[in-house]
């Protein structure tokens, strides 16, 4: 020991490696004095030593002062603080600074240097730290006594080890929260659990995690370099998973002294310790190993410093005083600290610059800028918060508004979410805890201190629970220990498929698949998978036998193209040779061998075949009937189209059908419509769903798109769906709508009837609207898609009103006739609702249509006789030869005759029933005279019903 001859207060520098009892000595010396104060580098250490002091001298004698936690009894004599929060103006008999080598830290070094230069006890001052700081202390502090302490135990390097081979009571050190979590997750899977320690944790959370480790609940600790600063743990080994860290500016390698500070936590008191590397690291530089084992490091020559005599005359003067350099070359200017960065940021704010013009306002601004950014999120959120606080406080006599402060705190008073969310809220509440200790900023500061502390404690407890849930798997620990001891594992399966091993739930059995518990990673290891296999092998064999003997009602297929057994997925439908014969692929299971898998597949394939045969009998009989010629080709196409094919695609086959073929088709339930050829029974809801599934399987989709609701006569035409999908569902895309094919045929038939009754002109009236349950605008789009074009004609208003009145008078009789004649086998009872609603809506609107037409022009127009004329929109048939392609899901209407009759020339004729010159199968007629029709209506044609309806009307 080097003794000073100077009389007066004693100054000691207790230097040496870790595990030398320096902090313990300082605590003993402080409590030997009447009053004392110690500054620690971490609030975790301050809290730990506060608890120790309380145990010895009682709560009333001890104070705790950190940035966000203050316990200040009126009778306090001893003060445990973070270095930044030390009330250095307070006179105490004993004063100490721990980890004084932190003077060389780029971020916080200037604070430690300030304490080294200016903080003193009345009777005794003590600096504790590494030997490397000795030259600096000797140069900057006069009359210092140096005391070198030797380590109680040895520290030895033992190379690289995989994490699963680390000995018990080990710590794995890395340098970011995400890396800590990743390593802890790996240790949980392989070792059963780990405690975690990070500097960002609250003391309450950290203590709870360390307690698990100290009590032996877990054998491993995953930490940042926070454990390097004086935490006393029962560690045997420290393994570095990383040797680089982000120092606030750059990623850099650890120095030998920093590595030794962390590695030195291994070996408690007289127990020797070891250190090494793990993970992706292969080793440590031999020179660094030698320095650590010998505790000999390159001494420090310079430390960081910042001027403490600040100029508050203006913001610019303050900034200049902060950046003033020292005349002593040992003291180098601190890297720009966070508070200076905040000052620069706020000084560029126009409102702040306008306010901060007087010394007291500048001093307040500097005080606000020193609010720590515990969240450390590197965004403009913290500067915005500081700006708001400054604006409120800068008003004369102002304090922070209670409502605003309450709103900020309330947002953090939540305890849901994951670890990162809870950690973020915990960091956020620490900001307000810090603010709450600024008594001159708040009304009732004690209330806010209690409230923020309560929230922090609750968040700390919940975070500890989340950390334990995530990184401590007691089930894994139990099972691994049992397997290690070669003990027999007790495994059971409950009636609902829950799998339990050693009495713990670890997953469930769904069909033939084992699904591990989502919060349980134990079964990712080979040993745990083996334990599950013991429990499930016999169960799987029994389930296969049960599947083979169960009736078909235990099976089903769904819109995800799955084959289900008792509600569990056991197979998937795949494309087969034909659309009506899909294949089945068995869901793989680790418990299946080849023969077992084939047994399951055979049973599932038999069910699927029977299911299709039972529900699509109307289609399978088309496939199986023995017919030849054109009808055979048509039936093949109809089967491939799942019972619904556009007429245009089959026109050549339809033309070649004989009368006998048509009768055979009628007996098979096939309808030769104007727009489609379809199987009427296939339009019922149950066949439609299965048809949709088979359509999706044949096209190798992942799932069946959403089908139109059962009973709807039309739905909006979603262009994202293909024409084939709508046809498989029994619908035909026509303009803005997809119409059910049976109702579309009735719509087309009624459209032609009305055209004949009105000289080839049609208006979208309630009769038409009700069939498709659509609006006038949608009907006009359907007209266009079916090959009708709009024409605006001027007609006498009186005649238009007369026709409307006549039509309205005929409606009751017409409705009665339609009820008697109408048959729609494919429609469910629910289909009537949308159609009737649309018809009612259209009927209510009918009286107003003539008025709307009359008001279509601004000026009244009359004919030669003085009758008022109005413009009315009609639709007329477009000659098929003049129409181009109607786009996806649209086709032109058929010719009225099967020949090539019809007028030639641009635009065709407005009257499609009028004969044309040179038309095959017709004779040239005079102007306006239609050719005579002698064709008989086939009894299976959609027009047969129309004929009956006309006859009923007389």
XYZ file of N, CA and C in Angstrom, residues 224-444:
663
model
N -26.253 -10.131 -21.032
C -25.374 -9.180 -21.707
C -24.208 -8.884 -20.772
N -23.408 -7.900 -21.128
C -22.282 -7.549 -20.264
C -22.746 -6.889 -18.972
N -24.075 -6.829 -18.729
C -24.580 -6.293 -17.460
C -24.048 -7.106 -16.278
N -23.755 -8.401 -16.498
C -23.245 -9.194 -15.372
C -21.795 -8.873 -15.065
N -21.143 -8.120 -15.939
C -19.732 -7.811 -15.718
C -19.508 -6.738 -14.686
N -20.569 -6.050 -14.262
C -20.424 -4.935 -13.342
C -20.867 -5.304 -11.930
N -20.134 -6.215 -11.301
C -20.309 -6.415 -9.873
C -21.415 -7.321 -9.429
N -22.169 -7.948 -10.347
C -23.199 -8.877 -9.895
C -22.538 -10.135 -9.351
N -22.864 -10.482 -8.135
C -22.269 -11.647 -7.500
C -23.170 -12.855 -7.710
N -22.719 -13.778 -8.547
C -23.506 -14.946 -8.909
C -22.687 -16.203 -8.677
N -23.375 -17.306 -8.458
C -22.685 -18.583 -8.262
C -22.394 -19.198 -9.624
N -21.448 -18.615 -10.341
C -21.094 -19.079 -11.681
C -19.803 -19.893 -11.640
N -19.817 -20.989 -12.398
C -18.591 -21.774 -12.553
C -17.900 -21.486 -13.877
N -18.711 -21.085 -14.881
C -18.147 -20.929 -16.224
C -18.870 -19.795 -16.950
N -18.097 -19.011 -17.697
C -18.645 -17.957 -18.558
C -18.255 -18.280 -19.994
N -19.270 -18.407 -20.857
C -19.027 -18.713 -22.270
C -19.460 -17.522 -23.109
N -18.564 -17.020 -23.946
C -18.877 -15.893 -24.817
C -19.480 -16.403 -26.127
N -20.698 -15.950 -26.425
C -21.311 -16.261 -27.720
C -20.984 -15.177 -28.733
N -20.407 -14.064 -28.282
C -19.979 -12.975 -29.160
C -18.843 -12.244 -28.472
N -17.933 -11.684 -29.277
C -16.806 -10.909 -28.740
C -16.769 -9.513 -29.344
N -17.904 -9.098 -29.947
C -18.033 -7.738 -30.455
C -19.311 -7.139 -29.902
N -19.341 -5.831 -29.782
C -20.522 -5.147 -29.259
C -20.692 -3.810 -29.970
N -21.926 -3.315 -29.966
C -22.207 -1.991 -30.507
C -22.065 -0.988 -29.370
N -21.163 -0.046 -29.548
C -20.880 0.888 -28.455
C -21.635 2.203 -28.564
N -22.697 2.213 -29.363
C -23.465 3.439 -29.555
C -23.165 4.109 -30.864
N -22.007 3.819 -31.423
C -21.608 4.382 -32.724
C -21.222 3.285 -33.712
N -20.425 2.340 -33.227
C -19.871 1.324 -34.117
C -19.908 -0.043 -33.444
N -19.825 -1.083 -34.269
C -19.579 -2.419 -33.762
C -18.073 -2.595 -33.614
N -17.609 -2.963 -32.454
C -16.168 -3.096 -32.216
C -15.902 -4.323 -31.369
N -14.679 -4.793 -31.417
C -14.293 -5.934 -30.609
C -14.067 -5.541 -29.159
N -14.269 -6.481 -28.247
C -14.010 -6.227 -26.833
C -12.504 -6.118 -26.594
N -12.132 -5.230 -25.695
C -10.728 -5.163 -25.287
C -10.449 -6.302 -24.314
N -9.192 -6.535 -24.057
C -8.820 -7.587 -23.112
C -9.378 -7.288 -21.724
N -9.339 -6.010 -21.326
C -9.841 -5.637 -19.994
C -11.350 -5.837 -19.901
N -12.082 -5.492 -20.961
C -13.533 -5.680 -20.952
C -13.884 -7.163 -20.912
N -13.137 -7.969 -21.682
C -13.391 -9.407 -21.675
C -13.128 -9.985 -20.293
N -12.063 -9.525 -19.658
C -11.727 -10.012 -18.311
C -12.784 -9.610 -17.296
N -13.344 -8.408 -17.445
C -14.363 -7.930 -16.510
C -15.572 -8.862 -16.495
N -15.935 -9.363 -17.687
C -17.089 -10.259 -17.791
C -16.706 -11.676 -17.387
N -15.590 -12.163 -17.932
C -15.163 -13.532 -17.635
C -14.892 -13.722 -16.150
N -14.507 -12.646 -15.489
C -14.166 -12.727 -14.068
C -15.342 -13.049 -13.172
N -16.572 -13.043 -13.703
C -17.733 -13.414 -12.889
C -17.745 -14.906 -12.582
N -16.942 -15.682 -13.336
C -16.866 -17.114 -13.063
C -15.938 -17.359 -11.880
N -16.388 -18.212 -10.974
C -15.575 -18.502 -9.789
C -15.978 -17.592 -8.649
N -16.676 -18.122 -7.676
C -17.182 -17.312 -6.570
C -16.299 -17.510 -5.341
N -15.781 -16.391 -4.826
C -14.930 -16.384 -3.639
C -13.747 -17.334 -3.845
N -13.736 -18.474 -3.178
C -12.574 -19.344 -3.256
C -12.711 -20.422 -4.334
N -13.853 -20.468 -5.042
C -14.060 -21.464 -6.096
C -13.453 -20.966 -7.402
N -12.626 -21.799 -8.016
C -12.016 -21.421 -9.282
C -13.067 -21.371 -10.390
N -12.791 -20.567 -11.414
C -13.722 -20.428 -12.523
C -13.039 -20.613 -13.865
N -13.854 -20.813 -14.886
C -13.329 -20.966 -16.240
C -14.109 -20.066 -17.183
N -13.491 -19.795 -18.321
C -14.189 -19.038 -19.368
C -13.807 -19.636 -20.716
N -14.654 -19.381 -21.721
C -14.402 -19.908 -23.060
C -15.397 -19.305 -24.035
N -15.596 -19.987 -25.133
C -16.518 -19.495 -26.156
C -17.502 -20.591 -26.520
N -18.583 -20.175 -27.183
C -19.605 -21.123 -27.628
C -20.265 -20.584 -28.883
N -21.200 -21.331 -29.409
C -21.890 -20.883 -30.624
C -20.977 -20.925 -31.825
N -20.958 -19.814 -32.572
C -20.164 -19.751 -33.801
C -18.713 -19.336 -33.576
N -18.345 -19.020 -32.344
C -16.973 -18.605 -32.065
C -16.071 -19.831 -31.923
N -14.877 -19.705 -32.489
C -13.940 -20.827 -32.420
C -12.918 -20.672 -31.305
N -12.710 -19.457 -30.836
C -11.736 -19.262 -29.771
C -11.476 -17.802 -29.483
N -10.540 -17.543 -28.563
C -10.148 -16.199 -28.145
C -8.679 -16.008 -28.495
N -8.346 -14.766 -28.834
C -6.961 -14.462 -29.175
C -6.031 -14.890 -28.027
N -4.949 -15.627 -28.320
C -4.052 -16.119 -27.251
C -3.485 -15.002 -26.381
N -3.183 -13.837 -26.974
C -2.649 -12.729 -26.174
C -3.668 -12.268 -25.144
N -4.959 -12.221 -25.563
C -6.006 -11.798 -24.630
C -6.180 -12.837 -23.524
N -6.108 -14.115 -23.892
C -6.216 -15.169 -22.878
C -5.110 -15.016 -21.832
N -3.894 -14.772 -22.308
C -2.766 -14.627 -21.380
C -2.966 -13.437 -20.440
N -3.449 -12.322 -20.976
C -3.676 -11.143 -20.129
C -4.764 -11.410 -19.086
N -5.825 -12.119 -19.503
C -6.919 -12.370 -18.565
C -6.459 -13.289 -17.440
N -5.758 -14.360 -17.790
C -5.339 -15.310 -16.764
C -4.305 -14.703 -15.823
N -3.491 -13.743 -16.329
C -2.471 -13.093 -15.481
C -2.980 -11.806 -14.848
N -4.155 -11.353 -15.262
C -4.732 -10.099 -14.765
C -3.796 -8.924 -15.005
N -3.195 -8.920 -16.161
C -2.294 -7.837 -16.537
C -2.778 -7.234 -17.852
N -3.136 -5.922 -17.823
C -3.705 -5.278 -19.007
C -3.013 -3.944 -19.249
N -3.108 -3.489 -20.474
C -2.500 -2.215 -20.834
C -3.170 -1.087 -20.064
N -2.368 -0.272 -19.354
C -2.974 0.794 -18.543
C -3.611 1.887 -19.408
N -4.587 2.567 -18.814
C -5.262 3.661 -19.514
C -4.384 4.902 -19.471
N -4.385 5.651 -20.581
C -3.622 6.899 -20.632
C -4.546 8.113 -20.671
N -5.756 7.923 -21.119
C -6.690 9.050 -21.245
C -8.078 8.609 -20.792
N -8.848 9.576 -20.339
C -10.239 9.320 -19.951
C -11.105 10.436 -20.535
N -12.409 10.176 -20.604
C -13.327 11.147 -21.198
C -13.758 12.184 -20.164
N -13.997 13.379 -20.673
C -14.279 14.520 -19.783
C -15.236 15.468 -20.488
N -16.030 16.202 -19.691
C -16.858 17.279 -20.235
C -16.874 18.420 -19.238
N -16.817 19.631 -19.754
C -16.796 20.819 -18.913
C -18.043 20.875 -18.039
N -17.850 21.100 -16.747
C -18.972 21.174 -15.814
C -19.413 22.605 -15.561
N -18.607 23.595 -16.000
C -18.969 25.009 -15.806
C -19.678 25.489 -17.063
N -20.992 25.458 -17.044
C -21.781 25.710 -18.241
C -22.255 27.153 -18.305
N -22.391 27.659 -19.523
C -22.807 29.037 -19.791
C -24.247 29.004 -20.308
N -25.177 29.556 -19.509
C -26.594 29.489 -19.868
C -27.121 30.812 -20.439
N -26.244 31.672 -20.889
C -26.726 32.948 -21.440
C -27.554 32.746 -22.709
N -27.230 31.740 -23.485
C -27.991 31.412 -24.694
C -27.744 29.944 -25.013
N -28.567 29.432 -25.915
C -28.387 28.034 -26.316
C -27.038 27.856 -26.983
N -26.662 28.822 -27.812
C -25.373 28.726 -28.498
C -24.222 28.761 -27.505
N -24.343 29.619 -26.480
C -23.292 29.696 -25.465
C -23.216 28.400 -24.673
N -24.358 27.796 -24.392
C -24.381 26.520 -23.672
C -23.678 25.440 -24.484
N -23.982 25.392 -25.767
C -23.366 24.362 -26.610
C -21.852 24.561 -26.705
N -21.432 25.793 -26.787
C -19.990 26.055 -26.853
C -19.302 25.655 -25.556
N -19.942 25.938 -24.421
C -19.319 25.587 -23.136
C -19.250 24.070 -22.959
N -20.241 23.359 -23.488
C -20.236 21.905 -23.397
C -19.114 21.287 -24.227
N -18.747 21.933 -25.311
C -17.727 21.380 -26.201
C -16.330 21.963 -25.929
N -16.198 22.738 -24.847
C -14.878 23.274 -24.519
C -13.939 22.138 -24.123
N -12.720 22.175 -24.605
C -11.732 21.133 -24.341
C -10.925 21.464 -23.092
N -10.422 20.411 -22.462
C -9.603 20.580 -21.266
C -8.160 20.893 -21.653
N -7.492 21.615 -20.783
C -6.070 21.891 -21.004
C -5.205 20.680 -20.672
N -5.763 19.752 -19.909
C -5.008 18.557 -19.524
C -5.135 17.516 -20.633
N -4.063 17.055 -21.226
C -4.134 16.074 -22.321
C -4.687 14.721 -21.876
N -4.718 14.468 -20.567
C -5.298 13.205 -20.077
C -6.810 13.196 -20.254
N -7.392 14.387 -20.242
C -8.852 14.521 -20.324
C -9.241 14.849 -21.764
N -9.855 13.894 -22.451
C -10.273 14.116 -23.831
C -11.782 14.355 -23.877
N -12.176 15.136 -24.850
C -13.580 15.533 -24.947
C -14.462 14.317 -25.184
N -15.555 14.261 -24.418
C -16.474 13.123 -24.530
C -17.104 13.076 -25.913
N -17.283 11.866 -26.397
C -18.073 11.686 -27.610
C -19.446 12.283 -27.349
N -20.045 12.883 -28.354
C -21.284 13.631 -28.169
C -22.327 12.788 -27.444
N -22.603 13.109 -26.164
C -23.561 12.319 -25.397
C -24.992 12.563 -25.882
N -25.910 11.720 -25.398
C -27.301 11.794 -25.834
C -27.918 13.125 -25.452
N -27.607 13.636 -24.267
C -28.241 14.898 -23.865
C -27.816 16.053 -24.777
N -26.577 16.029 -25.251
C -26.142 17.067 -26.191
C -26.807 16.887 -27.557
N -27.003 15.647 -27.956
C -27.711 15.396 -29.220
C -29.135 15.922 -29.130
N -29.790 15.705 -27.986
C -31.164 16.207 -27.808
C -31.174 17.732 -27.796
N -30.157 18.346 -27.183
C -30.084 19.805 -27.146
C -29.961 20.370 -28.555
N -29.115 19.767 -29.346
C -28.952 20.233 -30.722
C -30.249 20.048 -31.510
N -30.917 18.943 -31.295
C -32.168 18.664 -32.015
C -33.242 19.686 -31.646
N -33.405 19.927 -30.341
C -34.460 20.843 -29.902
C -34.146 22.288 -30.259
N -32.860 22.630 -30.321
C -32.494 24.022 -30.625
C -32.890 24.412 -32.047
N -33.073 23.415 -32.925
C -33.479 23.714 -34.293
C -34.998 23.793 -34.437
N -35.719 23.544 -33.346
C -37.176 23.692 -33.365
C -37.527 25.164 -33.197
N -38.349 25.698 -34.093
C -38.647 27.135 -34.082
C -39.297 27.566 -32.768
N -40.244 26.767 -32.256
C -40.920 27.144 -31.007
C -39.937 27.151 -29.843
N -39.068 26.136 -29.784
C -38.093 26.056 -28.698
C -37.107 27.220 -28.789
N -36.624 27.499 -29.985
C -35.667 28.601 -30.168
C -36.274 29.934 -29.761
N -37.565 30.091 -30.019
C -38.243 31.352 -29.659
C -38.389 31.482 -28.150
N -38.528 30.358 -27.453
C -38.715 30.390 -26.004
C -37.388 30.521 -25.267
N -36.370 29.776 -25.717
C -35.102 29.670 -24.984
C -34.202 30.868 -25.263
N -34.587 32.021 -24.738
C -33.815 33.247 -24.983
C -33.225 33.825 -23.709
N -33.713 33.387 -22.565
C -33.202 33.886 -21.281
C -32.439 32.771 -20.586
N -31.496 33.120 -19.671
C -30.688 32.088 -19.001
C -31.522 31.025 -18.290
N -32.610 31.462 -17.599
C -33.402 30.455 -16.885
C -34.105 29.503 -17.853
N -34.527 30.030 -19.014
C -35.159 29.177 -20.019
C -34.135 28.214 -20.639
N -32.912 28.693 -20.841
C -31.861 27.828 -21.397
C -31.493 26.742 -20.399
N -31.408 27.107 -19.114
C -31.086 26.106 -18.095
C -32.188 25.048 -18.006
N -33.456 25.475 -18.119
C -34.571 24.529 -18.136
C -34.470 23.601 -19.345
N -34.126 24.161 -20.490
C -33.993 23.347 -21.700
C -32.922 22.275 -21.502
N -31.804 22.640 -20.891
C -30.739 21.669 -20.647
C -31.197 20.583 -19.669
N -31.986 20.969 -18.694
C -32.499 19.992 -17.734
C -33.455 19.006 -18.420
N -34.283 19.508 -19.320
C -35.207 18.641 -20.055
C -34.436 17.695 -20.971
N -33.386 18.194 -21.606
C -32.606 17.362 -22.524
C -31.895 16.222 -21.812
N -31.760 16.297 -20.515
C -31.085 15.241 -19.766
C -32.029 14.115 -19.345
N -33.309 14.207 -19.729
C -34.231 13.084 -19.484
C -33.734 11.897 -20.308
N -33.437 10.782 -19.691
C -32.844 9.648 -20.438
C -33.836 9.048 -21.443
N -33.306 8.564 -22.534
C -34.117 7.843 -23.519
C -33.985 6.349 -23.230
N -34.731 5.906 -22.220
C -34.633 4.500 -21.834
C -35.095 3.561 -22.938
N -35.987 4.071 -23.816
C -36.486 3.220 -24.897
C -35.411 2.964 -25.947
N -34.514 3.937 -26.134
C -33.371 3.755 -27.046
C -33.819 3.268 -28.421
N -34.890 3.912 -28.963
C -35.455 3.432 -30.227
C -34.916 4.189 -31.440
N -34.084 5.190 -31.208
C -33.391 5.894 -32.286
C -34.374 6.461 -33.332
N -35.453 7.065 -32.857
C -36.374 7.763 -33.752
C -36.572 9.160 -33.200
N -37.448 9.936 -33.837
C -37.705 11.296 -33.358
C -38.768 11.323 -32.272
N -39.186 10.134 -31.767
C -40.217 10.092 -30.730
C -39.731 10.768 -29.447
N -38.485 10.489 -29.045
C -37.968 11.085 -27.808
C -37.799 12.608 -27.944
N -37.215 13.112 -29.023
C -37.157 14.575 -29.162
C -38.537 15.233 -29.156
N -39.530 14.597 -29.764
C -40.888 15.172 -29.762
C -41.441 15.236 -28.347
N -41.175 14.182 -27.573
C -41.633 14.172 -26.189
C -40.954 15.288 -25.389
N -39.637 15.427 -25.553
C -38.918 16.475 -24.822
C -39.410 17.863 -25.222
N -39.719 18.030 -26.495
C -40.237 19.323 -26.966
C -41.560 19.645 -26.285
N -42.444 18.677 -26.176
C -43.739 18.901 -25.521
C -43.546 19.253 -24.055
N -42.661 18.521 -23.364
C -42.408 18.799 -21.946
C -41.865 20.210 -21.773
N -40.934 20.602 -22.636
C -40.337 21.936 -22.507
C -41.368 23.034 -22.756
N -42.209 22.872 -23.739
C -43.228 23.879 -24.022
C -44.155 24.084 -22.826
N -44.539 22.989 -22.180
C -45.417 23.116 -21.012
C -44.704 23.812 -19.853
N -43.433 23.444 -19.614
C -42.715 23.955 -18.444
C -42.192 25.370 -18.636
N -42.038 25.786 -19.895
C -41.438 27.101 -20.160
C -42.388 28.259 -19.859
N -43.666 27.955 -19.747
C -44.602 29.025 -19.393
C -44.389 29.425 -17.943
N -44.455 30.692 -17.611
C -44.179 31.154 -16.233
C -45.050 30.433 -15.213
N -44.414 29.851 -14.220
C -45.136 29.183 -13.147
C -45.848 27.918 -13.556
N -45.543 27.400 -14.732
C -46.289 26.243 -15.230
C -45.677 24.932 -14.774
N -46.538 23.929 -14.727
C -46.133 22.550 -14.486
C -46.767 21.685 -15.567
N -46.376 20.437 -15.602
C -46.929 19.556 -16.614
C -48.418 19.359 -16.358
N -49.268 19.501 -17.400
C -50.714 19.340 -17.216
C -51.057 17.929 -16.733
N -51.937 17.868 -15.761
C -52.290 16.577 -15.173
C -52.960 15.677 -16.210
N -53.868 16.241 -17.017
C -54.574 15.427 -18.010
C -53.608 14.851 -19.034
N -52.703 15.679 -19.498
C -51.739 15.231 -20.497
C -50.807 14.167 -19.916
N -50.303 14.413 -18.708
C -49.413 13.462 -18.063
C -50.138 12.145 -17.806
N -51.406 12.247 -17.363
C -52.182 11.040 -17.115
C -52.387 10.217 -18.371
N -52.601 10.897 -19.495
C -52.789 10.197 -20.763
C -51.517 9.460 -21.165
N -50.349 10.102 -20.976
C -49.079 9.459 -21.329
C -48.841 8.208 -20.486
N -49.141 8.307 -19.208
C -48.913 7.177 -18.300
C -49.929 6.065 -18.561
N -51.184 6.457 -18.827
C -52.240 5.463 -19.032
C -51.935 4.556 -20.219
N -51.318 5.110 -21.260
C -50.993 4.298 -22.439
C -50.039 3.153 -22.100
N -49.268 3.322 -21.031
C -48.286 2.308 -20.647
C -48.821 1.361 -19.582
N -50.010 1.644 -19.073
C -50.603 0.826 -18.023
C -51.348 -0.349 -18.647
N -50.624 -1.164 -19.395
C -51.167 -2.348 -20.068
C -50.204 -3.510 -19.869
N -50.779 -4.695 -19.774
C -49.945 -5.845 -19.417
C -50.127 -7.019 -20.378
N -50.703 -6.745 -21.548
C -50.818 -7.771 -22.570
C -49.611 -7.679 -23.499
N -49.524 -8.576 -24.465
C -48.448 -8.511 -25.446
C -47.293 -9.443 -25.127
N -46.305 -9.409 -26.015
C -45.156 -10.297 -25.879
C -44.027 -9.632 -25.092
N -42.883 -10.296 -25.057
C -41.749 -9.799 -24.262
C -41.281 -8.436 -24.754
N -41.177 -8.274 -26.073
C -40.698 -7.001 -26.615
C -41.662 -5.862 -26.283
N -42.962 -6.120 -26.378
C -43.940 -5.079 -26.072
C -43.901 -4.699 -24.599
N -43.791 -5.697 -23.740
C -43.710 -5.408 -22.307
C -42.419 -4.668 -21.974
N -41.316 -5.074 -22.611
C -40.039 -4.388 -22.370
C -40.116 -2.941 -22.824
N -40.790 -2.705 -23.957
C -40.927 -1.336 -24.456
C -41.748 -0.485 -23.491
N -42.841 -1.045 -22.963
C -43.651 -0.282 -22.004
C -42.875 -0.041 -20.713
N -42.091 -1.044 -20.327
C -41.299 -0.882 -19.109
C -40.283 0.250 -19.274
N -39.649 0.303 -20.449
C -38.709 1.404 -20.713
C -39.450 2.738 -20.754
N -40.660 2.722 -21.323
C -41.434 3.960 -21.398
C -41.844 4.478 -20.039
N -42.273 3.593 -19.148
C -42.700 4.058 -17.821
C -41.512 4.552 -17.013
N -40.309 4.037 -17.335
C -39.114 4.522 -16.634
C -38.860 5.997 -16.937
N -39.215 6.413 -18.159
C -39.065 7.836 -18.499
C -39.933 8.683 -17.582
N -41.193 8.248 -17.389
C -42.106 9.044 -16.554
C -41.791 8.905 -15.080
N -41.194 7.779 -14.684
C -40.729 7.670 -13.303
C -39.609 8.677 -13.056
N -38.721 8.814 -14.031
C -37.647 9.813 -13.935
C -38.255 11.215 -13.817
N -39.234 11.506 -14.688
C -39.866 12.835 -14.672
C -40.577 13.076 -13.345
N -41.188 12.020 -12.785
C -41.967 12.196 -11.547
C -41.096 12.628 -10.371
N -39.793 12.390 -10.469
C -38.903 12.804 -9.388
C -38.406 14.240 -9.554
N -38.877 14.913 -10.575
C -38.606 16.343 -10.713
C -39.763 17.091 -10.039
N -39.657 17.312 -8.755
C -40.770 17.844 -7.963
C -41.252 19.199 -8.475
N -40.353 20.013 -8.964
C -40.762 21.346 -9.412
C -41.451 21.304 -10.774
N -41.538 20.146 -11.384
C -42.222 20.030 -12.681
C -43.678 19.579 -12.528
N -44.039 19.055 -11.372
C -45.331 18.392 -11.228
C -46.116 18.915 -10.034
N -47.430 18.829 -10.169
C -48.305 18.958 -9.018
C -48.425 17.573 -8.400
N -48.250 17.487 -7.106
C -48.374 16.210 -6.400
C -47.420 15.173 -6.993
